Amino acid sequence: MTKKLVLLRHGQSQWNLDNRFTGWVDVDITEQGRAEAQNAGKLMRDEGLMFDVAHTSVLKRAINTQHTALAEMDQLWIPVNKSWRLNERHYGALQGLDKSETTAKYGEAQVKVWRRSYDIPPPTMDENDGGHPRFDRRYSKLDATALPGTESLATTLDRVLPYWHDAIAPQLKAGQTVLVTAHGNSLRALYKYLNNIANDQIVELNIPTGIPLLFELHDNLSVKNFRYLGDPEAAKKAAEAVANQAKSAK
């Protein structure tokens, strides 16, 4: 029996609009983001998807996207699990900075390495910075040593995978249809794992906001096929827009 998993990146956030590095900063979605979430719900409804359970991060841009999409599907009643392990990659000292200004300062090549490479993290946030997660109540019950001051995609995958193995994979193996609403890099990490993408190839992968990515999996959870719902050209253009976010302003 084919297992179904949908990965959904949150709709446009205010800092997506402002072209800032967001990371673990709890920024909400914009009106366009809500429209994207509604459209995601319509696409999933038209696909005939009936979810048994949903997972999201503890950041409101993902939570509100998922809520809006499930409302569009009339599936708000399903169980929802929230985990910090599905948070966006922590962008360290870059969080809050304008992407194009950062590119102008450090160069496009360096910023692309920080944004898209597999194992090179951005500069670390000072642990005494008020924005460090150790000062955030939602992480107060976690071991402080587990809270990052910066992350690469590799370390993001390291924290996402235990949640995959402990929470999501067992549900899929039990025959449940699962929705995961998260962020560009936590979803890139899952995409890399599911599709066994090489470290040097993941740099070119960009996940567009608000477009559901449907995976059909074999019983052992190997990938049978995957595709974005809706217009493939629209998904391609949206991914290209993500790739261009850090280019210097002309």
JSON list of C-alpha atoms in Angstrom, two decimals:
[
{"chain": "A", "resi": 1, "resn": "MET", "atom": "CA", "xyz": [0.00, 0.00, 0.00]},
{"chain": "A", "resi": 2, "resn": "THR", "atom": "CA", "xyz": [1.39, 3.40, -0.98]},
{"chain": "A", "resi": 3, "resn": "LYS", "atom": "CA", "xyz": [2.17, 5.71, 1.93]},
{"chain": "A", "resi": 4, "resn": "LYS", "atom": "CA", "xyz": [1.44, 9.42, 1.46]},
{"chain": "A", "resi": 5, "resn": "LEU", "atom": "CA", "xyz": [3.44, 12.27, 2.97]},
{"chain": "A", "resi": 6, "resn": "VAL", "atom": "CA", "xyz": [3.06, 15.97, 2.19]},
{"chain": "A", "resi": 7, "resn": "LEU", "atom": "CA", "xyz": [5.79, 18.51, 2.96]},
{"chain": "A", "resi": 8, "resn": "LEU", "atom": "CA", "xyz": [4.53, 22.11, 3.02]},
{"chain": "A", "resi": 9, "resn": "ARG", "atom": "CA", "xyz": [6.70, 25.15, 3.54]},
{"chain": "A", "resi": 10, "resn": "HIS", "atom": "CA", "xyz": [4.94, 27.98, 5.35]},
{"chain": "A", "resi": 11, "resn": "GLY", "atom": "CA", "xyz": [3.40, 30.79, 3.31]},
{"chain": "A", "resi": 12, "resn": "GLN", "atom": "CA", "xyz": [5.27, 34.05, 2.76]},
{"chain": "A", "resi": 13, "resn": "SER", "atom": "CA", "xyz": [6.37, 35.52, 6.10]},
{"chain": "A", "resi": 14, "resn": "GLN", "atom": "CA", "xyz": [6.91, 39.17, 6.89]},
{"chain": "A", "resi": 15, "resn": "TRP", "atom": "CA", "xyz": [10.66, 38.67, 6.78]},
{"chain": "A", "resi": 16, "resn": "ASN", "atom": "CA", "xyz": [10.40, 36.76, 3.49]},
{"chain": "A", "resi": 17, "resn": "LEU", "atom": "CA", "xyz": [8.75, 39.93, 2.21]},
{"chain": "A", "resi": 18, "resn": "ASP", "atom": "CA", "xyz": [11.40, 42.12, 3.86]},
{"chain": "A", "resi": 19, "resn": "ASN", "atom": "CA", "xyz": [14.15, 39.81, 2.49]},
{"chain": "A", "resi": 20, "resn": "ARG", "atom": "CA", "xyz": [15.69, 39.17, 5.92]},
{"chain": "A", "resi": 21, "resn": "PHE", "atom": "CA", "xyz": [17.34, 36.08, 7.38]},
{"chain": "A", "resi": 22, "resn": "THR", "atom": "CA", "xyz": [14.70, 34.71, 9.74]},
{"chain": "A", "resi": 23, "resn": "GLY", "atom": "CA", "xyz": [15.83, 31.42, 11.26]},
{"chain": "A", "resi": 24, "resn": "TRP", "atom": "CA", "xyz": [14.30, 30.88, 14.71]},
{"chain": "A", "resi": 25, "resn": "VAL", "atom": "CA", "xyz": [12.84, 34.41, 14.96]},
{"chain": "A", "resi": 26, "resn": "ASP", "atom": "CA", "xyz": [9.07, 33.97, 15.37]},
{"chain": "A", "resi": 27, "resn": "VAL", "atom": "CA", "xyz": [7.79, 36.04, 12.44]},
{"chain": "A", "resi": 28, "resn": "ASP", "atom": "CA", "xyz": [4.20, 35.62, 11.22]},
{"chain": "A", "resi": 29, "resn": "ILE", "atom": "CA", "xyz": [2.90, 35.15, 7.68]},
{"chain": "A", "resi": 30, "resn": "THR", "atom": "CA", "xyz": [1.70, 38.05, 5.54]},
{"chain": "A", "resi": 31, "resn": "GLU", "atom": "CA", "xyz": [-1.68, 38.38, 3.83]},
{"chain": "A", "resi": 32, "resn": "GLN", "atom": "CA", "xyz": [-0.03, 36.86, 0.76]},
{"chain": "A", "resi": 33, "resn": "GLY", "atom": "CA", "xyz": [1.20, 34.06, 3.00]},
{"chain": "A", "resi": 34, "resn": "ARG", "atom": "CA", "xyz": [-2.34, 33.39, 4.20]},
{"chain": "A", "resi": 35, "resn": "ALA", "atom": "CA", "xyz": [-3.54, 33.33, 0.59]},
{"chain": "A", "resi": 36, "resn": "GLU", "atom": "CA", "xyz": [-0.75, 30.85, -0.22]},
{"chain": "A", "resi": 37, "resn": "ALA", "atom": "CA", "xyz": [-1.83, 28.68, 2.72]},
{"chain": "A", "resi": 38, "resn": "GLN", "atom": "CA", "xyz": [-5.45, 28.76, 1.55]},
{"chain": "A", "resi": 39, "resn": "ASN", "atom": "CA", "xyz": [-4.38, 27.81, -1.95]},
{"chain": "A", "resi": 40, "resn": "ALA", "atom": "CA", "xyz": [-2.27, 24.97, -0.54]},
{"chain": "A", "resi": 41, "resn": "GLY", "atom": "CA", "xyz": [-5.37, 23.70, 1.23]},
{"chain": "A", "resi": 42, "resn": "LYS", "atom": "CA", "xyz": [-7.36, 23.85, -2.01]},
{"chain": "A", "resi": 43, "resn": "LEU", "atom": "CA", "xyz": [-4.64, 21.96, -3.89]},
{"chain": "A", "resi": 44, "resn": "MET", "atom": "CA", "xyz": [-4.55, 19.23, -1.24]},
{"chain": "A", "resi": 45, "resn": "ARG", "atom": "CA", "xyz": [-8.34, 19.05, -1.13]},
{"chain": "A", "resi": 46, "resn": "ASP", "atom": "CA", "xyz": [-8.53, 18.77, -4.92]},
{"chain": "A", "resi": 47, "resn": "GLU", "atom": "CA", "xyz": [-5.94, 15.98, -4.73]},
{"chain": "A", "resi": 48, "resn": "GLY", "atom": "CA", "xyz": [-8.35, 14.14, -2.43]},
{"chain": "A", "resi": 49, "resn": "LEU", "atom": "CA", "xyz": [-5.90, 14.00, 0.48]},
{"chain": "A", "resi": 50, "resn": "MET", "atom": "CA", "xyz": [-7.39, 12.95, 3.79]},
{"chain": "A", "resi": 51, "resn": "PHE", "atom": "CA", "xyz": [-4.83, 13.44, 6.55]},
{"chain": "A", "resi": 52, "resn": "ASP", "atom": "CA", "xyz": [-4.71, 11.39, 9.73]},
{"chain": "A", "resi": 53, "resn": "VAL", "atom": "CA", "xyz": [-2.15, 13.52, 11.55]},
{"chain": "A", "resi": 54, "resn": "ALA", "atom": "CA", "xyz": [-0.11, 16.69, 11.07]},
{"chain": "A", "resi": 55, "resn": "HIS", "atom": "CA", "xyz": [3.23, 17.95, 12.35]},
{"chain": "A", "resi": 56, "resn": "THR", "atom": "CA", "xyz": [4.65, 21.45, 12.51]},
{"chain": "A", "resi": 57, "resn": "SER", "atom": "CA", "xyz": [7.33, 23.51, 14.21]},
{"chain": "A", "resi": 58, "resn": "VAL", "atom": "CA", "xyz": [6.85, 25.78, 17.21]},
{"chain": "A", "resi": 59, "resn": "LEU", "atom": "CA", "xyz": [7.09, 28.91, 15.03]},
{"chain": "A", "resi": 60, "resn": "LYS", "atom": "CA", "xyz": [3.84, 30.68, 14.18]},
{"chain": "A", "resi": 61, "resn": "ARG", "atom": "CA", "xyz": [4.50, 31.12, 10.46]},
{"chain": "A", "resi": 62, "resn": "ALA", "atom": "CA", "xyz": [4.37, 27.33, 10.11]},
{"chain": "A", "resi": 63, "resn": "ILE", "atom": "CA", "xyz": [1.59, 26.85, 12.68]},
{"chain": "A", "resi": 64, "resn": "ASN", "atom": "CA", "xyz": [-0.68, 29.44, 11.06]},
{"chain": "A", "resi": 65, "resn": "THR", "atom": "CA", "xyz": [0.02, 28.15, 7.57]},
{"chain": "A", "resi": 66, "resn": "GLN", "atom": "CA", "xyz": [-0.95, 24.64, 8.61]},
{"chain": "A", "resi": 67, "resn": "HIS", "atom": "CA", "xyz": [-4.07, 25.83, 10.44]},
{"chain": "A", "resi": 68, "resn": "THR", "atom": "CA", "xyz": [-5.20, 27.86, 7.43]},
{"chain": "A", "resi": 69, "resn": "ALA", "atom": "CA", "xyz": [-4.57, 25.02, 4.98]},
{"chain": "A", "resi": 70, "resn": "LEU", "atom": "CA", "xyz": [-6.37, 22.45, 7.13]},
{"chain": "A", "resi": 71, "resn": "ALA", "atom": "CA", "xyz": [-9.29, 24.85, 7.59]},
{"chain": "A", "resi": 72, "resn": "GLU", "atom": "CA", "xyz": [-9.59, 25.11, 3.80]},
{"chain": "A", "resi": 73, "resn": "MET", "atom": "CA", "xyz": [-9.77, 21.29, 3.71]},
{"chain": "A", "resi": 74, "resn": "ASP", "atom": "CA", "xyz": [-12.25, 21.09, 6.63]},
{"chain": "A", "resi": 75, "resn": "GLN", "atom": "CA", "xyz": [-9.71, 18.91, 8.43]},
{"chain": "A", "resi": 76, "resn": "LEU", "atom": "CA", "xyz": [-8.95, 21.05, 11.49]},
{"chain": "A", "resi": 77, "resn": "TRP", "atom": "CA", "xyz": [-10.01, 18.18, 13.71]},
{"chain": "A", "resi": 78, "resn": "ILE", "atom": "CA", "xyz": [-6.97, 15.99, 13.01]},
{"chain": "A", "resi": 79, "resn": "PRO", "atom": "CA", "xyz": [-4.26, 15.67, 15.69]},
{"chain": "A", "resi": 80, "resn": "VAL", "atom": "CA", "xyz": [-1.42, 18.21, 15.35]},
{"chain": "A", "resi": 81, "resn": "ASN", "atom": "CA", "xyz": [2.02, 17.73, 16.88]},
{"chain": "A", "resi": 82, "resn": "LYS", "atom": "CA", "xyz": [4.42, 20.65, 17.35]},
{"chain": "A", "resi": 83, "resn": "SER", "atom": "CA", "xyz": [8.16, 20.16, 17.72]},
{"chain": "A", "resi": 84, "resn": "TRP", "atom": "CA", "xyz": [11.17, 22.46, 17.88]},
{"chain": "A", "resi": 85, "resn": "ARG", "atom": "CA", "xyz": [12.98, 19.83, 15.83]},
{"chain": "A", "resi": 86, "resn": "LEU", "atom": "CA", "xyz": [11.02, 21.01, 12.78]},
{"chain": "A", "resi": 87, "resn": "ASN", "atom": "CA", "xyz": [12.08, 24.65, 13.27]},
{"chain": "A", "resi": 88, "resn": "GLU", "atom": "CA", "xyz": [13.86, 26.51, 10.52]},
{"chain": "A", "resi": 89, "resn": "ARG", "atom": "CA", "xyz": [17.63, 26.27, 10.45]},
{"chain": "A", "resi": 90, "resn": "HIS", "atom": "CA", "xyz": [19.17, 28.70, 12.95]},
{"chain": "A", "resi": 91, "resn": "TYR", "atom": "CA", "xyz": [20.94, 31.41, 10.94]},
{"chain": "A", "resi": 92, "resn": "GLY", "atom": "CA", "xyz": [23.18, 32.50, 13.79]},
{"chain": "A", "resi": 93, "resn": "ALA", "atom": "CA", "xyz": [24.44, 36.09, 13.72]},
{"chain": "A", "resi": 94, "resn": "LEU", "atom": "CA", "xyz": [22.77, 36.61, 10.32]},
{"chain": "A", "resi": 95, "resn": "GLN", "atom": "CA", "xyz": [19.26, 36.48, 11.80]},
{"chain": "A", "resi": 96, "resn": "GLY", "atom": "CA", "xyz": [17.44, 39.75, 11.17]},
{"chain": "A", "resi": 97, "resn": "LEU", "atom": "CA", "xyz": [19.92, 40.99, 8.55]},
{"chain": "A", "resi": 98, "resn": "ASP", "atom": "CA", "xyz": [18.84, 42.04, 5.08]},
{"chain": "A", "resi": 99, "resn": "LYS", "atom": "CA", "xyz": [19.90, 39.36, 2.57]},
{"chain": "A", "resi": 100, "resn": "SER", "atom": "CA", "xyz": [20.87, 41.65, -0.28]},
{"chain": "A", "resi": 101, "resn": "GLU", "atom": "CA", "xyz": [22.80, 44.01, 2.04]},
{"chain": "A", "resi": 102, "resn": "THR", "atom": "CA", "xyz": [24.61, 41.00, 3.53]},
{"chain": "A", "resi": 103, "resn": "THR", "atom": "CA", "xyz": [25.47, 39.86, 0.00]},
{"chain": "A", "resi": 104, "resn": "ALA", "atom": "CA", "xyz": [26.80, 43.30, -0.87]},
{"chain": "A", "resi": 105, "resn": "LYS", "atom": "CA", "xyz": [29.03, 43.17, 2.23]},
{"chain": "A", "resi": 106, "resn": "TYR", "atom": "CA", "xyz": [30.34, 39.59, 2.05]},
{"chain": "A", "resi": 107, "resn": "GLY", "atom": "CA", "xyz": [29.86, 38.68, -1.61]},
{"chain": "A", "resi": 108, "resn": "GLU", "atom": "CA", "xyz": [27.34, 36.46, -3.37]},
{"chain": "A", "resi": 109, "resn": "ALA", "atom": "CA", "xyz": [29.55, 33.35, -3.20]},
{"chain": "A", "resi": 110, "resn": "GLN", "atom": "CA", "xyz": [30.02, 33.56, 0.58]},
{"chain": "A", "resi": 111, "resn": "VAL", "atom": "CA", "xyz": [26.33, 34.18, 1.26]},
{"chain": "A", "resi": 112, "resn": "LYS", "atom": "CA", "xyz": [25.36, 31.29, -1.02]},
{"chain": "A", "resi": 113, "resn": "VAL", "atom": "CA", "xyz": [27.66, 29.05, 1.04]},
{"chain": "A", "resi": 114, "resn": "TRP", "atom": "CA", "xyz": [25.99, 30.21, 4.27]},
{"chain": "A", "resi": 115, "resn": "ARG", "atom": "CA", "xyz": [22.47, 29.84, 2.84]},
{"chain": "A", "resi": 116, "resn": "ARG", "atom": "CA", "xyz": [22.68, 26.69, 0.76]},
{"chain": "A", "resi": 117, "resn": "SER", "atom": "CA", "xyz": [25.83, 24.63, 1.48]},
{"chain": "A", "resi": 118, "resn": "TYR", "atom": "CA", "xyz": [25.48, 21.38, 3.39]},
{"chain": "A", "resi": 119, "resn": "ASP", "atom": "CA", "xyz": [27.94, 21.67, 6.25]},
{"chain": "A", "resi": 120, "resn": "ILE", "atom": "CA", "xyz": [29.12, 25.28, 6.59]},
{"chain": "A", "resi": 121, "resn": "PRO", "atom": "CA", "xyz": [27.14, 27.33, 9.16]},
{"chain": "A", "resi": 122, "resn": "PRO", "atom": "CA", "xyz": [26.82, 31.12, 9.30]},
{"chain": "A", "resi": 123, "resn": "PRO", "atom": "CA", "xyz": [28.68, 33.03, 12.03]},
{"chain": "A", "resi": 124, "resn": "THR", "atom": "CA", "xyz": [27.52, 32.01, 15.53]},
{"chain": "A", "resi": 125, "resn": "MET", "atom": "CA", "xyz": [25.11, 34.14, 17.55]},
{"chain": "A", "resi": 126, "resn": "ASP", "atom": "CA", "xyz": [26.59, 35.25, 20.87]},
{"chain": "A", "resi": 127, "resn": "GLU", "atom": "CA", "xyz": [25.04, 33.13, 23.63]},
{"chain": "A", "resi": 128, "resn": "ASN", "atom": "CA", "xyz": [24.31, 36.33, 25.59]},
{"chain": "A", "resi": 129, "resn": "ASP", "atom": "CA", "xyz": [22.36, 37.81, 22.68]},
{"chain": "A", "resi": 130, "resn": "GLY", "atom": "CA", "xyz": [18.77, 38.38, 23.79]},
{"chain": "A", "resi": 131, "resn": "GLY", "atom": "CA", "xyz": [17.61, 36.57, 20.66]},
{"chain": "A", "resi": 132, "resn": "HIS", "atom": "CA", "xyz": [19.41, 33.34, 21.60]},
{"chain": "A", "resi": 133, "resn": "PRO", "atom": "CA", "xyz": [16.92, 30.48, 22.05]},
{"chain": "A", "resi": 134, "resn": "ARG", "atom": "CA", "xyz": [18.14, 29.85, 25.59]},
{"chain": "A", "resi": 135, "resn": "PHE", "atom": "CA", "xyz": [16.19, 32.98, 26.60]},
{"chain": "A", "resi": 136, "resn": "ASP", "atom": "CA", "xyz": [12.96, 31.82, 24.89]},
{"chain": "A", "resi": 137, "resn": "ARG", "atom": "CA", "xyz": [10.32, 30.24, 27.14]},
{"chain": "A", "resi": 138, "resn": "ARG", "atom": "CA", "xyz": [9.24, 27.72, 24.51]},
{"chain": "A", "resi": 139, "resn": "TYR", "atom": "CA", "xyz": [12.66, 26.01, 24.79]},
{"chain": "A", "resi": 140, "resn": "SER", "atom": "CA", "xyz": [13.04, 26.31, 28.56]},
{"chain": "A", "resi": 141, "resn": "LYS", "atom": "CA", "xyz": [12.53, 22.58, 29.20]},
{"chain": "A", "resi": 142, "resn": "LEU", "atom": "CA", "xyz": [15.22, 21.55, 26.75]},
{"chain": "A", "resi": 143, "resn": "ASP", "atom": "CA", "xyz": [18.84, 20.92, 27.61]},
{"chain": "A", "resi": 144, "resn": "ALA", "atom": "CA", "xyz": [20.57, 24.23, 26.91]},
{"chain": "A", "resi": 145, "resn": "THR", "atom": "CA", "xyz": [23.37, 22.39, 25.11]},
{"chain": "A", "resi": 146, "resn": "ALA", "atom": "CA", "xyz": [20.82, 21.26, 22.48]},
{"chain": "A", "resi": 147, "resn": "LEU", "atom": "CA", "xyz": [19.94, 24.84, 21.58]},
{"chain": "A", "resi": 148, "resn": "PRO", "atom": "CA", "xyz": [21.92, 26.15, 18.60]},
{"chain": "A", "resi": 149, "resn": "GLY", "atom": "CA", "xyz": [23.60, 29.50, 18.14]},
{"chain": "A", "resi": 150, "resn": "THR", "atom": "CA", "xyz": [23.97, 28.67, 14.46]},
{"chain": "A", "resi": 151, "resn": "GLU", "atom": "CA", "xyz": [23.32, 25.67, 12.19]},
{"chain": "A", "resi": 152, "resn": "SER", "atom": "CA", "xyz": [24.36, 24.24, 8.86]},
{"chain": "A", "resi": 153, "resn": "LEU", "atom": "CA", "xyz": [21.98, 22.09, 6.86]},
{"chain": "A", "resi": 154, "resn": "ALA", "atom": "CA", "xyz": [23.91, 19.08, 8.18]},
{"chain": "A", "resi": 155, "resn": "THR", "atom": "CA", "xyz": [23.24, 19.96, 11.83]},
{"chain": "A", "resi": 156, "resn": "THR", "atom": "CA", "xyz": [19.63, 20.84, 10.96]},
{"chain": "A", "resi": 157, "resn": "LEU", "atom": "CA", "xyz": [19.26, 17.32, 9.54]},
{"chain": "A", "resi": 158, "resn": "ASP", "atom": "CA", "xyz": [20.84, 15.93, 12.72]},
{"chain": "A", "resi": 159, "resn": "ARG", "atom": "CA", "xyz": [18.02, 17.41, 14.82]},
{"chain": "A", "resi": 160, "resn": "VAL", "atom": "CA", "xyz": [15.21, 16.71, 12.33]},
{"chain": "A", "resi": 161, "resn": "LEU", "atom": "CA", "xyz": [16.01, 13.01, 11.81]},
{"chain": "A", "resi": 162, "resn": "PRO", "atom": "CA", "xyz": [15.25, 11.83, 15.38]},
{"chain": "A", "resi": 163, "resn": "TYR", "atom": "CA", "xyz": [11.78, 13.35, 15.03]},
{"chain": "A", "resi": 164, "resn": "TRP", "atom": "CA", "xyz": [11.36, 11.64, 11.66]},
{"chain": "A", "resi": 165, "resn": "HIS", "atom": "CA", "xyz": [12.34, 8.26, 13.06]},
{"chain": "A", "resi": 166, "resn": "ASP", "atom": "CA", "xyz": [10.46, 8.57, 16.38]},
{"chain": "A", "resi": 167, "resn": "ALA", "atom": "CA", "xyz": [7.26, 10.38, 15.34]},
{"chain": "A", "resi": 168, "resn": "ILE", "atom": "CA", "xyz": [6.63, 10.62, 11.60]},
{"chain": "A", "resi": 169, "resn": "ALA", "atom": "CA", "xyz": [7.99, 7.36, 10.16]},
{"chain": "A", "resi": 170, "resn": "PRO", "atom": "CA", "xyz": [6.01, 5.10, 12.54]},
{"chain": "A", "resi": 171, "resn": "GLN", "atom": "CA", "xyz": [2.78, 6.85, 11.55]},
{"chain": "A", "resi": 172, "resn": "LEU", "atom": "CA", "xyz": [3.52, 6.39, 7.86]},
{"chain": "A", "resi": 173, "resn": "LYS", "atom": "CA", "xyz": [4.39, 2.73, 8.37]},
{"chain": "A", "resi": 174, "resn": "ALA", "atom": "CA", "xyz": [1.07, 2.32, 10.19]},
{"chain": "A", "resi": 175, "resn": "GLY", "atom": "CA", "xyz": [-0.72, 3.51, 7.05]},
{"chain": "A", "resi": 176, "resn": "GLN", "atom": "CA", "xyz": [-1.48, 7.05, 8.13]},
{"chain": "A", "resi": 177, "resn": "THR", "atom": "CA", "xyz": [-1.42, 9.96, 5.69]},
{"chain": "A", "resi": 178, "resn": "VAL", "atom": "CA", "xyz": [0.84, 12.67, 7.16]},
{"chain": "A", "resi": 179, "resn": "LEU", "atom": "CA", "xyz": [1.21, 16.43, 6.66]},
{"chain": "A", "resi": 180, "resn": "VAL", "atom": "CA", "xyz": [4.43, 18.15, 7.74]},
{"chain": "A", "resi": 181, "resn": "THR", "atom": "CA", "xyz": [4.31, 21.96, 7.66]},
{"chain": "A", "resi": 182, "resn": "ALA", "atom": "CA", "xyz": [7.69, 23.48, 8.37]},
{"chain": "A", "resi": 183, "resn": "HIS", "atom": "CA", "xyz": [10.41, 25.66, 6.84]},
{"chain": "A", "resi": 184, "resn": "GLY", "atom": "CA", "xyz": [12.70, 25.93, 3.85]},
{"chain": "A", "resi": 185, "resn": "ASN", "atom": "CA", "xyz": [15.70, 24.28, 5.47]},
{"chain": "A", "resi": 186, "resn": "SER", "atom": "CA", "xyz": [14.08, 21.76, 7.80]},
{"chain": "A", "resi": 187, "resn": "LEU", "atom": "CA", "xyz": [12.18, 20.55, 4.73]},
{"chain": "A", "resi": 188, "resn": "ARG", "atom": "CA", "xyz": [15.34, 20.64, 2.57]},
{"chain": "A", "resi": 189, "resn": "ALA", "atom": "CA", "xyz": [16.90, 18.37, 5.19]},
{"chain": "A", "resi": 190, "resn": "LEU", "atom": "CA", "xyz": [14.00, 15.90, 4.98]},
{"chain": "A", "resi": 191, "resn": "TYR", "atom": "CA", "xyz": [14.01, 16.09, 1.17]},
{"chain": "A", "resi": 192, "resn": "LYS", "atom": "CA", "xyz": [17.73, 15.32, 1.15]},
{"chain": "A", "resi": 193, "resn": "TYR", "atom": "CA", "xyz": [17.24, 12.33, 3.43]},
{"chain": "A", "resi": 194, "resn": "LEU", "atom": "CA", "xyz": [14.23, 10.91, 1.56]},
{"chain": "A", "resi": 195, "resn": "ASN", "atom": "CA", "xyz": [15.79, 11.30, -1.89]},
{"chain": "A", "resi": 196, "resn": "ASN", "atom": "CA", "xyz": [19.38, 10.52, -0.82]},
{"chain": "A", "resi": 197, "resn": "ILE", "atom": "CA", "xyz": [20.67, 13.74, -2.38]},
{"chain": "A", "resi": 198, "resn": "ALA", "atom": "CA", "xyz": [24.45, 14.15, -2.43]},
{"chain": "A", "resi": 199, "resn": "ASN", "atom": "CA", "xyz": [25.94, 16.82, -0.15]},
{"chain": "A", "resi": 200, "resn": "ASP", "atom": "CA", "xyz": [27.29, 18.82, -3.08]},
{"chain": "A", "resi": 201, "resn": "GLN", "atom": "CA", "xyz": [23.97, 18.75, -4.95]},
{"chain": "A", "resi": 202, "resn": "ILE", "atom": "CA", "xyz": [21.68, 19.97, -2.18]},
{"chain": "A", "resi": 203, "resn": "VAL", "atom": "CA", "xyz": [23.07, 23.51, -2.58]},
{"chain": "A", "resi": 204, "resn": "GLU", "atom": "CA", "xyz": [20.86, 24.01, -5.65]},
{"chain": "A", "resi": 205, "resn": "LEU", "atom": "CA", "xyz": [17.61, 22.87, -4.00]},
{"chain": "A", "resi": 206, "resn": "ASN", "atom": "CA", "xyz": [15.12, 25.57, -3.03]},
{"chain": "A", "resi": 207, "resn": "ILE", "atom": "CA", "xyz": [11.69, 24.90, -1.50]},
{"chain": "A", "resi": 208, "resn": "PRO", "atom": "CA", "xyz": [8.98, 27.41, -2.54]},
{"chain": "A", "resi": 209, "resn": "THR", "atom": "CA", "xyz": [6.52, 28.81, 0.01]},
{"chain": "A", "resi": 210, "resn": "GLY", "atom": "CA", "xyz": [2.97, 27.51, 0.17]},
{"chain": "A", "resi": 211, "resn": "ILE", "atom": "CA", "xyz": [3.12, 24.76, -2.47]},
{"chain": "A", "resi": 212, "resn": "PRO", "atom": "CA", "xyz": [2.46, 21.21, -1.18]},
{"chain": "A", "resi": 213, "resn": "LEU", "atom": "CA", "xyz": [5.07, 18.59, -2.11]},
{"chain": "A", "resi": 214, "resn": "LEU", "atom": "CA", "xyz": [3.46, 15.14, -2.21]},
{"chain": "A", "resi": 215, "resn": "PHE", "atom": "CA", "xyz": [5.61, 12.05, -1.64]},
{"chain": "A", "resi": 216, "resn": "GLU", "atom": "CA", "xyz": [4.32, 8.58, -2.34]},
{"chain": "A", "resi": 217, "resn": "LEU", "atom": "CA", "xyz": [6.38, 6.02, -0.43]},
{"chain": "A", "resi": 218, "resn": "HIS", "atom": "CA", "xyz": [6.84, 2.27, -0.48]},
{"chain": "A", "resi": 219, "resn": "ASP", "atom": "CA", "xyz": [6.17, 0.19, 2.65]},
{"chain": "A", "resi": 220, "resn": "ASN", "atom": "CA", "xyz": [9.82, 0.62, 3.71]},
{"chain": "A", "resi": 221, "resn": "LEU", "atom": "CA", "xyz": [9.40, 4.40, 3.19]},
{"chain": "A", "resi": 222, "resn": "SER", "atom": "CA", "xyz": [11.69, 4.54, 0.18]},
{"chain": "A", "resi": 223, "resn": "VAL", "atom": "CA", "xyz": [10.43, 7.07, -2.35]},
{"chain": "A", "resi": 224, "resn": "LYS", "atom": "CA", "xyz": [8.11, 5.80, -5.06]},
{"chain": "A", "resi": 225, "resn": "ASN", "atom": "CA", "xyz": [7.55, 9.25, -6.60]},
{"chain": "A", "resi": 226, "resn": "PHE", "atom": "CA", "xyz": [7.10, 12.88, -5.60]},
{"chain": "A", "resi": 227, "resn": "ARG", "atom": "CA", "xyz": [5.68, 16.04, -7.15]},
{"chain": "A", "resi": 228, "resn": "TYR", "atom": "CA", "xyz": [4.47, 19.52, -6.32]},
{"chain": "A", "resi": 229, "resn": "LEU", "atom": "CA", "xyz": [0.70, 19.85, -6.46]},
{"chain": "A", "resi": 230, "resn": "GLY", "atom": "CA", "xyz": [-0.76, 22.31, -8.95]},
{"chain": "A", "resi": 231, "resn": "ASP", "atom": "CA", "xyz": [1.07, 23.92, -11.86]},
{"chain": "A", "resi": 232, "resn": "PRO", "atom": "CA", "xyz": [4.66, 22.57, -12.12]},
{"chain": "A", "resi": 233, "resn": "GLU", "atom": "CA", "xyz": [5.82, 25.76, -13.84]},
{"chain": "A", "resi": 234, "resn": "ALA", "atom": "CA", "xyz": [4.49, 27.87, -10.97]},
{"chain": "A", "resi": 235, "resn": "ALA", "atom": "CA", "xyz": [6.43, 25.72, -8.48]},
{"chain": "A", "resi": 236, "resn": "LYS", "atom": "CA", "xyz": [9.59, 26.08, -10.58]},
{"chain": "A", "resi": 237, "resn": "LYS", "atom": "CA", "xyz": [9.28, 29.88, -10.74]},
{"chain": "A", "resi": 238, "resn": "ALA", "atom": "CA", "xyz": [8.59, 30.09, -7.01]},
{"chain": "A", "resi": 239, "resn": "ALA", "atom": "CA", "xyz": [11.72, 28.01, -6.26]},
{"chain": "A", "resi": 240, "resn": "GLU", "atom": "CA", "xyz": [13.78, 30.27, -8.53]},
{"chain": "A", "resi": 241, "resn": "ALA", "atom": "CA", "xyz": [12.49, 33.30, -6.61]},
{"chain": "A", "resi": 242, "resn": "VAL", "atom": "CA", "xyz": [13.78, 31.74, -3.37]},
{"chain": "A", "resi": 243, "resn": "ALA", "atom": "CA", "xyz": [17.17, 31.17, -5.00]},
{"chain": "A", "resi": 244, "resn": "ASN", "atom": "CA", "xyz": [17.38, 34.83, -6.04]},
{"chain": "A", "resi": 245, "resn": "GLN", "atom": "CA", "xyz": [16.56, 36.31, -2.62]},
{"chain": "A", "resi": 246, "resn": "ALA", "atom": "CA", "xyz": [20.16, 36.95, -1.60]},
{"chain": "A", "resi": 247, "resn": "LYS", "atom": "CA", "xyz": [21.37, 38.56, -4.79]},
{"chain": "A", "resi": 248, "resn": "SER", "atom": "CA", "xyz": [22.70, 42.08, -4.35]},
{"chain": "A", "resi": 249, "resn": "ALA", "atom": "CA", "xyz": [20.29, 44.88, -5.11]},
{"chain": "A", "resi": 250, "resn": "LYS", "atom": "CA", "xyz": [21.16, 46.56, -8.39]}
]
